Amino acid sequence: MSPAPTVGELAHLVRSKNAGPFWQTLDVFLDDDASYRAVAEAPAIDPAVIGPLYRVDPASVRIFRLPSIRVVKISFPRRATQGGIADRDMHAGQQHVPLARLRLDATAP
Amino acid sequence: MADAKVLVPAGMLGAGFTEQSIRNGIALGADAIAIDGGSTDSGPYYLGSASPKMPPEAIAADLRLMIVHGMAAGIPVIVGSAGTSGTDAGVDWVAGIVEQIAAEEGLVLRLARIYSELSADVLGPVLDAGGIRPLPPAGDLTRATLDRCEHIVGLLGAEPFGAALEAGADVIVAGRATDTAVIAAYPLLHGCPPGPSWHAAKTAECGGQCTTNPRGGGVLVAIDDDGFTVVPLEDDSACTPMSVAAHMIYENADPNVMREPSGTLDVTDARYEALDHRRVRVTGSTFTPQPYTTKLEGSGIVGYQSIALAGIKDEEVLADIGTWADSLRDYVAFKAEDLLGLTADEAHIEVRCYGWNAVLGDIDPDTGPPREVGAVLIVTAADPATATKGVTLANPYLLHMPLPDMDHLPSFAFLSSPAEIPRGPLYEFLLQHVVAAEQAGNLARTEITEVGR
C-alpha cells in the first residue's frame, strides 16, 4: 500500500503568517470538495498531532474548518515572540512546511 | 438610506498604486480615501525605535496622488498607523510630508493629527486600578514591563476618525489604529450599520489582496443598509466570492470573528455572491457592541547584537554540521567567560546555520546534509561594545573551527572584512494587553490645523 498523501500534496496552497506578534496561523487551501474533505477529516488534523509537530501545547492549537471556501486553518501562539531573541522567522512566513509535509494518516506520537 | 463608498488604493501607504486606480475609484463615487500606514508585521524595531520602514519618497508619492485627487473631488483622505508603528513621531513625520505636498500643490488643507502614543506614566495608574488585562498567550502586566517599553501605542478605533471628519478635516494622519478603523470610520459616521462597515473594512484593508490579482491595485467598498459591495479599482482585476471570503482568514487567528475596540465583528453567517464577473456582494455580517477597550503595543530593548557570517561548503563539515555548530557555540561561550568574564546571562551566544535548520530549528522535517551553509554567529549583550567584542573574540574560531576528529584546521568563507557586523539594539514586543476605557478615558489626542499655500 502506498503511503497516505501529505497535506501539501493535496492542497493548492499551504501558507503561514503572523497573526499579530504573539500568534501564528497556517492556511490550507484546497481546490475541490473531495480534497477538502480528505484534509478536513484527516486524523492528522488534530491538536494532538499538530501540537507535537510544532512543539507547542496541543491545548493552545485552534483548528477551523471552512467548507464554503475549502480552507483548513490552524492557529496557535508563537513559541518565540516575533522579533525576539529566539525568533527565527520574523513574519512566520516559512512555518507552513512541517504542516505541508505532514501525512494525512499521522497520529499523535 | 445610508450609503458610503470608501476607496482603498493599496494595503499600505508607500506600497504604490496607479493614478488611474484613484481616478477609477472617484468615478465610482468614492466618499473617502482611506489607507493603512503600518502594523506590527515588520517587527518590533519600528515601534521600539519609532522609525518608519518606508522611505519618505514612497510615502510622498502615494500621498500626493490621494491628496490631489481627493481634494479635487472634495473627499477626505484618511491615513492610520502613520510611520509604520503609529508613534507620535510617525504621525508628525507623515503630517510633515502632507504639509510639504500641500505647499507644493498650492492647496490649503484642514489637517487632523490624531495621536495615540501612550507612556508608562499614563498607564501605570490605570494598571494599578485594574484597568489593564492580558490577551492570550500573555500573562498579567507588571509596572516593570511597562517601564521596559521604549514606545507604547494604543490602537485607535473608528471614533476619533469620525470626530475629525465631523470637525471638517480634509486629511487625517493618525497614530496606531486598527487596520480596519481607517476604512470603517466614514461609513459608521454616515449611519451605515456596523456589521457591513467593519466587514467591508476588513475585506479592503490589504487593498488588492481580496482580488484574484493581489498585486493589481486596490478596491472600492460600497456599504449600505443591507451589506456591502467590493469593486476592484484596476480594470484587469476581479473579485470573486472566493477571493473576498478568503481574505477574512488572512493574518487573523480566528477566521470568523474579529475584535475591534468597540465590539466584535462576526462573519460566520456572511453570504458572498458575484454581482458580475468582477464585483462581489456581501451580506449577513454582524457586529456586537462591547465595553470599549484599547489594545496596547509596546516594544523594548532586549540587548545589543553583533553578528558575523561564515559560508561553509566543505562536505566533511556539512556532513556533521550539527556537531560543528554546537562545538563552535560552546567554545565561544567558554572563551567569552574565560577571557571576558561574560557569563551566559551576560552574553547570549548562538550559531544559526542558514541552509541547514536556521529557519525551523528543532521542528525542521529535513535531516540530510545541506549543500551549503551560512553559519551566523550571534552575540547579544547588555551594550553594543560587549556584543561586538564577543564576535571579534570568536573570529578565529568561526573561521577555523574543525570537527572534533579532524587533523587539520579548515578555513571557512567569511562574508566581509571586518567579519563583525554590529546590529544595534534588539527590540522585542512586550505588550499583549488591553486597556478598559472606563478606567483610562479617551486615550486619543487630536489637533486640527490649516496647512499649505
XYZ file of C-alpha atoms in Angstrom:
562
model
C 0.000 0.000 0.000
C 1.333 3.421 -0.891
C 1.743 5.887 1.959
C -1.041 8.398 2.641
C -0.630 11.708 0.818
C 0.734 14.747 2.616
C -1.290 17.900 3.276
C 0.880 19.708 0.732
C 0.281 17.099 -1.960
C -3.488 17.582 -1.772
C -3.513 21.347 -1.229
C -3.489 24.104 -3.804
C -1.535 26.215 -1.313
C -0.278 25.876 2.254
C 0.904 29.159 3.771
C 1.819 30.581 7.164
C 1.882 34.081 8.627
C 1.909 36.040 11.849
C -1.475 36.822 13.337
C -0.056 39.629 15.447
C 3.348 39.376 17.183
C 2.279 36.562 19.524
C 0.343 34.177 17.249
C 0.911 32.361 14.001
C -1.648 30.964 11.627
C -1.447 28.299 8.902
C -3.895 28.241 5.980
C -4.508 25.196 3.768
C -6.349 25.952 0.520
C -7.977 23.030 -1.299
C -9.149 23.116 -4.913
C -12.170 20.802 -4.722
C -14.595 19.365 -2.190
C -13.062 15.877 -2.267
C -9.575 17.079 -1.371
C -11.067 19.500 1.161
C -12.861 16.644 2.916
C -9.778 14.432 2.769
C -7.780 17.071 4.665
C -10.532 18.446 6.920
C -11.474 14.940 8.116
C -7.921 13.524 8.265
C -6.703 12.080 11.592
C -3.612 14.294 11.290
C -5.676 17.499 11.529
C -5.944 17.249 15.281
C -4.373 19.334 18.070
C -2.820 16.117 19.433
C -0.817 15.814 16.175
C -0.267 19.496 15.356
C 0.933 20.358 18.887
C 3.908 17.939 18.855
C 4.631 18.734 15.175
C 5.252 22.383 16.122
C 6.335 21.668 19.713
C 3.513 23.752 21.162
C 0.877 22.855 23.756
C -1.925 20.938 21.956
C -4.414 22.784 24.178
C -3.329 26.056 22.532
C -3.955 24.818 18.959
C -7.141 26.115 17.311
C -8.385 24.382 14.152
C -11.027 25.914 11.869
C -12.716 24.023 9.031
C -14.270 26.344 6.437
C -16.043 24.216 3.804
C -17.541 27.190 1.929
C -14.087 28.393 0.902
C -12.420 24.936 1.187
C -9.888 26.113 3.741
C -8.497 24.429 6.833
C -6.953 26.993 9.175
C -4.737 26.258 12.164
C -3.659 28.920 14.697
C -1.527 28.734 17.827
C 0.688 31.042 19.897
C 4.227 31.526 18.619
C 6.912 29.655 20.573
C 9.063 32.787 20.276
C 7.614 36.287 20.201
C 8.052 37.953 16.809
C 11.479 39.571 16.526
C 12.614 38.454 19.968
C 15.934 36.801 20.713
C 14.667 33.287 19.959
C 12.623 34.136 16.859
C 13.782 32.533 13.604
C 11.095 33.792 11.233
C 10.076 37.467 11.561
C 6.836 37.143 9.597
C 6.260 33.432 10.383
C 6.144 33.054 6.614
C 8.044 29.726 6.430
C 6.263 27.866 9.220
C 3.892 26.065 6.863
C 6.482 23.479 5.796
C 6.067 20.939 8.628
C 2.285 21.014 8.052
C 2.688 20.655 4.281
C 4.934 17.589 4.818
C 2.514 16.002 7.310
C 0.919 12.747 6.127
C -2.853 12.715 6.449
C -2.836 9.471 8.437
C -0.331 10.751 11.014
C -1.337 10.158 14.610
C -0.217 11.583 17.903
C 3.313 10.430 18.855
C -30.915 55.186 3.295
C -27.309 55.077 4.466
C -24.685 54.714 1.796
C -20.917 55.239 1.819
C -18.155 54.337 -0.588
C -14.542 54.103 0.552
C -11.614 53.920 -1.852
C -8.677 51.864 -0.555
C -5.855 52.262 -3.075
C -3.365 49.820 -1.508
C -2.749 47.703 1.555
C -0.087 50.027 2.904
C 0.885 53.642 2.415
C 4.072 53.657 0.355
C 3.336 50.370 -1.437
C 2.416 52.276 -4.586
C -0.617 52.272 -6.899
C -1.575 53.783 -10.228
C -3.132 57.216 -10.747
C -5.744 55.506 -12.921
C -6.912 53.378 -9.980
C -7.620 56.543 -7.965
C -9.440 58.067 -10.948
C -11.497 54.865 -11.294
C -12.448 54.910 -7.618
C -13.511 58.540 -7.716
C -15.507 57.907 -10.905
C -17.318 55.144 -8.975
C -18.433 57.806 -6.472
C -15.913 57.386 -3.629
C -16.812 59.386 -0.494
C -13.421 58.977 1.185
C -9.940 57.617 0.502
C -8.504 55.518 3.325
C -5.201 53.715 3.755
C -3.282 51.989 6.486
C 0.279 53.181 7.094
C 1.725 50.300 9.058
C 1.336 47.445 11.511
C 3.426 45.281 13.816
C 4.147 42.880 10.972
C 7.579 44.267 10.145
C 8.767 43.553 13.657
C 9.490 45.281 16.971
C 12.301 47.556 15.750
C 9.970 50.088 14.118
C 7.894 50.664 17.243
C 10.836 50.393 19.624
C 12.863 52.980 17.724
C 9.857 54.998 16.442
C 11.251 54.864 12.921
C 9.424 54.217 9.651
C 10.220 51.275 7.407
C 9.499 53.070 4.116
C 11.491 55.934 2.557
C 9.745 59.346 2.544
C 9.708 59.372 -1.274
C 7.426 56.302 -1.339
C 5.088 57.826 1.264
C 5.009 61.159 -0.586
C 4.267 59.571 -3.969
C 1.176 57.781 -2.619
C 0.010 60.729 -0.505
C 0.333 63.150 -3.413
C -1.992 61.082 -5.619
C -4.539 60.652 -2.827
C -4.467 64.295 -1.739
C -4.503 65.897 -5.198
C -7.375 63.709 -6.441
C -9.169 63.661 -3.097
C -9.173 67.457 -2.798
C -10.262 67.873 -6.444
C -13.206 65.554 -5.719
C -13.903 67.189 -2.342
C -13.488 63.958 -0.359
C -11.328 63.332 2.731
C -8.082 61.347 2.856
C -7.582 59.156 5.932
C -4.249 57.587 6.977
C -3.776 55.357 10.027
C -0.733 53.818 11.765
C 1.452 56.580 10.361
C 5.175 55.937 10.106
C 4.801 52.117 10.324
C 4.251 51.813 14.066
C 1.991 54.835 14.650
C 4.072 56.603 17.284
C 3.720 60.361 17.756
C 6.954 60.766 15.767
C 5.404 58.724 12.954
C 2.315 60.989 12.895
C 4.473 64.114 12.764
C 6.690 62.606 10.050
C 3.762 61.772 7.746
C 1.964 65.044 8.613
C 5.135 66.898 7.598
C 5.049 65.171 4.220
C 1.372 66.196 3.857
C 2.297 69.817 4.617
C 5.050 69.737 2.021
C 2.698 68.300 -0.619
C 0.046 70.914 0.186
C 2.601 73.690 -0.240
C 3.954 72.252 -3.489
C 0.477 71.712 -4.941
C -0.860 75.107 -3.829
C -3.557 73.508 -1.666
C -4.981 74.686 1.650
C -5.980 71.728 3.839
C -7.542 71.151 7.214
C -5.108 68.567 8.575
C -6.053 66.489 11.609
C -3.287 64.794 13.554
C -4.591 62.071 15.847
C -2.003 60.866 18.353
C -2.260 57.519 20.122
C 1.130 57.093 21.762
C 0.976 56.358 25.474
C 3.550 56.194 28.237
C 4.255 54.050 31.272
C 3.489 57.129 33.399
C -0.011 57.416 31.904
C -0.697 53.678 32.019
C 0.844 52.959 35.439
C -2.112 54.311 37.441
C -4.526 52.548 35.068
C -2.662 49.289 35.723
C -2.819 49.917 39.480
C -6.581 50.465 39.188
C -7.014 47.084 37.479
C -7.776 48.617 34.088
C -5.326 46.544 32.023
C -5.840 42.870 31.262
C -3.870 40.316 29.220
C -4.850 38.701 25.932
C -3.726 35.131 25.288
C -0.954 33.979 25.466
C 0.257 36.869 27.704
C 0.205 36.926 31.487
C -0.639 39.791 33.823
C 1.170 43.040 33.111
C 3.643 44.490 35.582
C 4.857 48.058 36.004
C 8.394 46.786 35.301
C 7.321 45.572 31.831
C 5.644 48.913 31.095
C 8.852 50.680 32.118
C 10.914 48.471 29.789
C 8.966 49.700 26.723
C 10.756 52.340 24.639
C 7.433 53.217 22.994
C 3.818 52.242 23.678
C 0.853 52.860 21.379
C -2.861 52.235 21.878
C -4.816 51.081 18.827
C -7.403 53.663 17.806
C -10.906 52.625 16.844
C -13.147 54.453 14.366
C -14.417 57.095 16.829
C -11.574 59.661 16.771
C -11.533 59.455 12.949
C -15.280 60.147 12.888
C -14.819 63.136 15.214
C -12.071 64.581 12.994
C -14.257 64.140 9.899
C -17.112 65.908 11.672
C -14.708 68.729 12.519
C -14.137 69.183 8.789
C -10.748 67.535 8.352
C -9.639 67.194 4.712
C -6.714 64.958 5.609
C -6.372 62.811 8.721
C -2.980 61.460 9.779
C -3.397 59.158 12.758
C -1.158 57.143 15.010
C -1.585 53.429 15.562
C -5.114 52.376 14.670
C -6.701 49.069 13.800
C -6.224 48.418 10.076
C -9.994 48.455 9.746
C -10.791 51.649 11.704
C -9.430 53.957 8.996
C -11.845 52.412 6.474
C -14.879 51.866 8.736
C -14.837 55.400 10.183
C -16.559 57.161 7.261
C -19.426 54.671 6.764
C -20.055 54.444 10.523
C -20.199 58.238 10.795
C -22.741 58.309 7.973
C -25.089 55.830 9.580
C -24.091 52.606 7.865
C -24.649 49.504 10.021
C -21.558 48.327 11.907
C -21.557 44.691 10.682
C -21.167 45.542 6.979
C -18.965 48.580 7.769
C -16.387 46.573 9.731
C -16.537 43.575 7.409
C -16.050 45.830 4.379
C -13.101 47.408 6.160
C -11.512 44.034 6.915
C -12.059 42.972 3.295
C -10.372 46.109 1.907
C -7.612 46.636 4.476
C -4.957 44.913 2.349
C -6.026 46.626 -0.868
C -5.955 44.159 -3.742
C -5.323 41.134 -1.507
C -9.076 40.352 -1.707
C -8.978 40.247 -5.506
C -7.832 37.484 -7.840
C -4.723 39.580 -8.597
C -3.250 40.658 -5.236
C -0.659 42.855 -6.946
C -3.259 44.521 -9.161
C -4.226 47.627 -7.212
C -6.819 48.439 -4.583
C -10.567 48.208 -4.165
C -13.642 50.316 -3.501
C -16.095 49.125 -0.859
C -19.664 50.446 -1.078
C -21.537 49.993 2.214
C -25.308 50.375 2.612
C -28.112 49.357 4.972
C -28.067 45.692 3.958
C -24.440 44.845 3.227
C -21.554 45.930 1.053
C -20.170 45.520 -2.444
C -16.464 45.149 -3.326
C -15.227 46.536 -6.633
C -11.598 46.261 -7.831
C -10.034 49.540 -8.944
C -7.865 48.216 -11.767
C -9.651 47.334 -14.992
C -7.854 43.993 -15.300
C -8.532 42.877 -11.717
C -11.528 40.955 -10.369
C -13.158 39.986 -7.067
C -14.842 36.609 -6.713
C -16.905 35.299 -3.775
C -13.925 33.033 -3.011
C -11.291 35.791 -3.167
C -13.342 38.054 -0.893
C -14.333 35.367 1.612
C -10.775 34.018 1.757
C -9.332 37.380 2.767
C -11.104 37.190 6.132
C -8.655 34.461 7.140
C -5.533 36.483 6.276
C -3.272 37.265 9.252
C -6.212 36.557 11.522
C -6.029 33.800 14.153
C -9.815 33.283 14.084
C -11.414 33.396 10.604
C -14.924 34.140 11.853
C -14.608 36.855 14.474
C -12.501 39.973 14.819
C -12.291 42.150 17.900
C -12.382 45.920 17.461
C -12.172 48.493 20.273
C -15.973 48.962 20.286
C -17.078 45.350 19.840
C -16.756 42.168 17.787
C -17.334 41.541 14.081
C -18.770 38.100 13.305
C -18.822 36.843 9.703
C -19.884 33.248 10.433
C -23.181 33.763 8.592
C -21.897 36.087 5.872
C -23.000 35.330 2.307
C -20.863 36.183 -0.704
C -22.381 36.421 -4.181
C -20.999 37.517 -7.542
C -22.860 40.521 -8.984
C -20.963 40.052 -12.234
C -17.514 38.798 -13.257
C -15.650 41.286 -11.020
C -17.924 42.658 -8.272
C -18.962 40.788 -5.104
C -21.894 41.484 -2.781
C -21.595 40.558 0.914
C -24.480 40.362 3.379
C -25.134 38.782 6.765
C -22.138 40.060 8.760
C -22.941 41.174 12.306
C -21.296 43.348 14.926
C -21.900 43.068 18.656
C -21.018 46.187 20.703
C -18.913 45.527 23.808
C -17.360 47.669 26.547
C -14.717 49.817 24.864
C -11.137 48.541 25.038
C -7.880 49.827 23.603
C -5.259 47.243 22.618
C -1.698 48.131 23.564
C 1.502 47.529 21.657
C 4.885 48.103 23.256
C 8.452 47.417 22.261
C 11.589 47.444 24.368
C 15.279 46.652 24.117
C 16.400 43.104 24.943
C 20.098 43.842 24.398
C 22.540 44.749 21.658
C 23.590 42.360 18.933
C 26.608 41.834 16.754
C 26.941 39.070 14.191
C 29.367 37.504 11.743
C 28.700 35.142 8.862
C 30.868 32.301 7.578
C 29.973 30.298 4.469
C 30.632 26.546 4.606
C 30.981 24.327 1.556
C 33.346 21.628 2.931
C 31.461 18.317 2.613
C 33.074 16.760 5.655
C 31.900 19.627 7.863
C 28.468 19.752 6.223
C 28.018 16.023 6.898
C 28.179 16.743 10.643
C 27.058 20.376 10.729
C 25.074 19.998 13.971
C 28.136 18.842 15.888
C 30.189 21.637 14.317
C 27.678 24.345 15.279
C 27.318 23.066 18.849
C 31.070 22.808 19.409
C 31.641 26.314 17.988
C 28.938 27.773 20.219
C 30.255 26.021 23.320
C 33.849 27.027 22.628
C 32.965 30.696 22.042
C 30.913 30.684 25.243
C 33.873 29.192 27.124
C 36.275 31.830 25.738
C 33.817 34.665 26.479
C 33.657 33.623 30.115
C 37.358 32.756 30.394
C 38.766 35.902 28.753
C 35.989 38.493 29.072
C 34.295 37.268 32.226
C 30.926 37.104 30.453
C 28.503 34.553 31.910
C 25.672 33.004 29.899
C 23.373 35.684 31.380
C 25.675 38.481 30.244
C 26.346 37.265 26.694
C 23.806 35.221 24.752
C 25.743 33.277 22.111
C 24.068 31.439 19.269
C 25.127 29.824 15.986
C 22.394 29.701 13.351
C 23.151 27.638 10.270
C 21.276 29.048 7.268
C 20.900 26.284 4.703
C 20.520 23.671 7.420
C 17.911 24.368 10.120
C 18.141 28.120 10.825
C 14.521 28.803 9.852
C 12.671 25.946 11.565
C 15.138 24.837 14.255
C 14.036 21.690 16.050
C 10.810 21.320 14.031
C 12.605 21.069 10.681
C 11.374 17.898 8.928
C 14.554 17.615 6.799
C 17.501 15.609 8.078
C 20.022 15.076 5.249
C 23.288 17.042 4.960
C 22.912 20.513 3.424
C 24.557 21.581 0.142
C 25.971 24.798 1.628
C 25.557 26.607 4.933
C 25.768 30.230 6.021
C 26.712 29.996 9.679
C 25.713 33.156 11.540
C 27.325 33.752 14.910
C 25.055 35.968 17.007
C 26.171 37.580 20.263
C 23.647 39.543 22.320
C 24.883 41.561 25.311
C 23.923 44.489 27.508
C 25.793 47.053 25.405
C 26.998 47.296 21.784
C 30.712 47.213 22.615
C 30.415 43.973 24.561
C 28.393 42.334 21.796
C 30.984 43.278 19.196
C 33.835 42.200 21.456
C 32.177 38.792 21.773
C 32.075 38.415 17.994
C 35.665 39.624 17.491
C 36.848 37.215 20.187
C 35.148 34.410 18.257
C 36.625 35.438 14.910
C 39.402 32.791 14.667
C 37.059 30.002 15.790
C 34.309 30.929 13.344
C 36.990 30.981 10.650
C 38.800 27.747 11.545
C 36.616 25.579 13.833
C 37.350 21.925 12.986
C 35.152 18.928 13.694
C 36.332 17.080 16.831
C 38.094 14.314 14.867
C 39.716 16.487 12.166
C 43.516 16.503 11.858
C 43.676 19.953 10.243
C 42.126 23.423 10.625
C 39.676 24.247 7.840
C 39.094 27.866 6.783
C 35.574 28.986 6.018
C 34.299 31.716 3.693
C 33.745 34.942 5.616
C 31.136 37.309 4.220
C 33.054 40.502 4.933
C 36.058 42.268 6.380
C 35.692 43.210 9.123
C 33.832 39.996 9.845
C 31.872 41.509 12.719
C 28.643 43.362 11.896
C 27.169 45.472 14.726
C 23.379 45.223 14.503
C 22.466 47.764 17.181
C 19.657 47.223 19.672
C 17.496 44.091 19.571
C 13.886 45.001 20.325
C 11.077 42.751 21.496
C 7.307 43.200 21.620
C 6.386 43.311 25.291
C 2.656 44.016 25.433
C -0.306 41.833 24.516
C -2.830 43.611 26.720
C -5.919 45.791 26.523
C -6.972 48.861 28.473
C -10.575 49.244 29.564
C -11.870 52.637 28.503
C -13.836 53.224 31.684
C -10.577 53.257 33.636
C -8.496 55.059 31.021
C -10.858 57.583 29.434
C -10.221 58.773 25.891
C -6.634 57.951 25.021
C -6.580 59.694 21.616
C -5.443 63.317 21.218
C -6.476 65.260 18.112
C -5.040 68.523 16.743
C -6.522 70.188 13.674
C -4.619 72.889 11.799
C -4.816 74.561 8.418
C -1.768 73.813 6.288
C -0.484 74.663 2.818
C -0.198 77.545 0.368
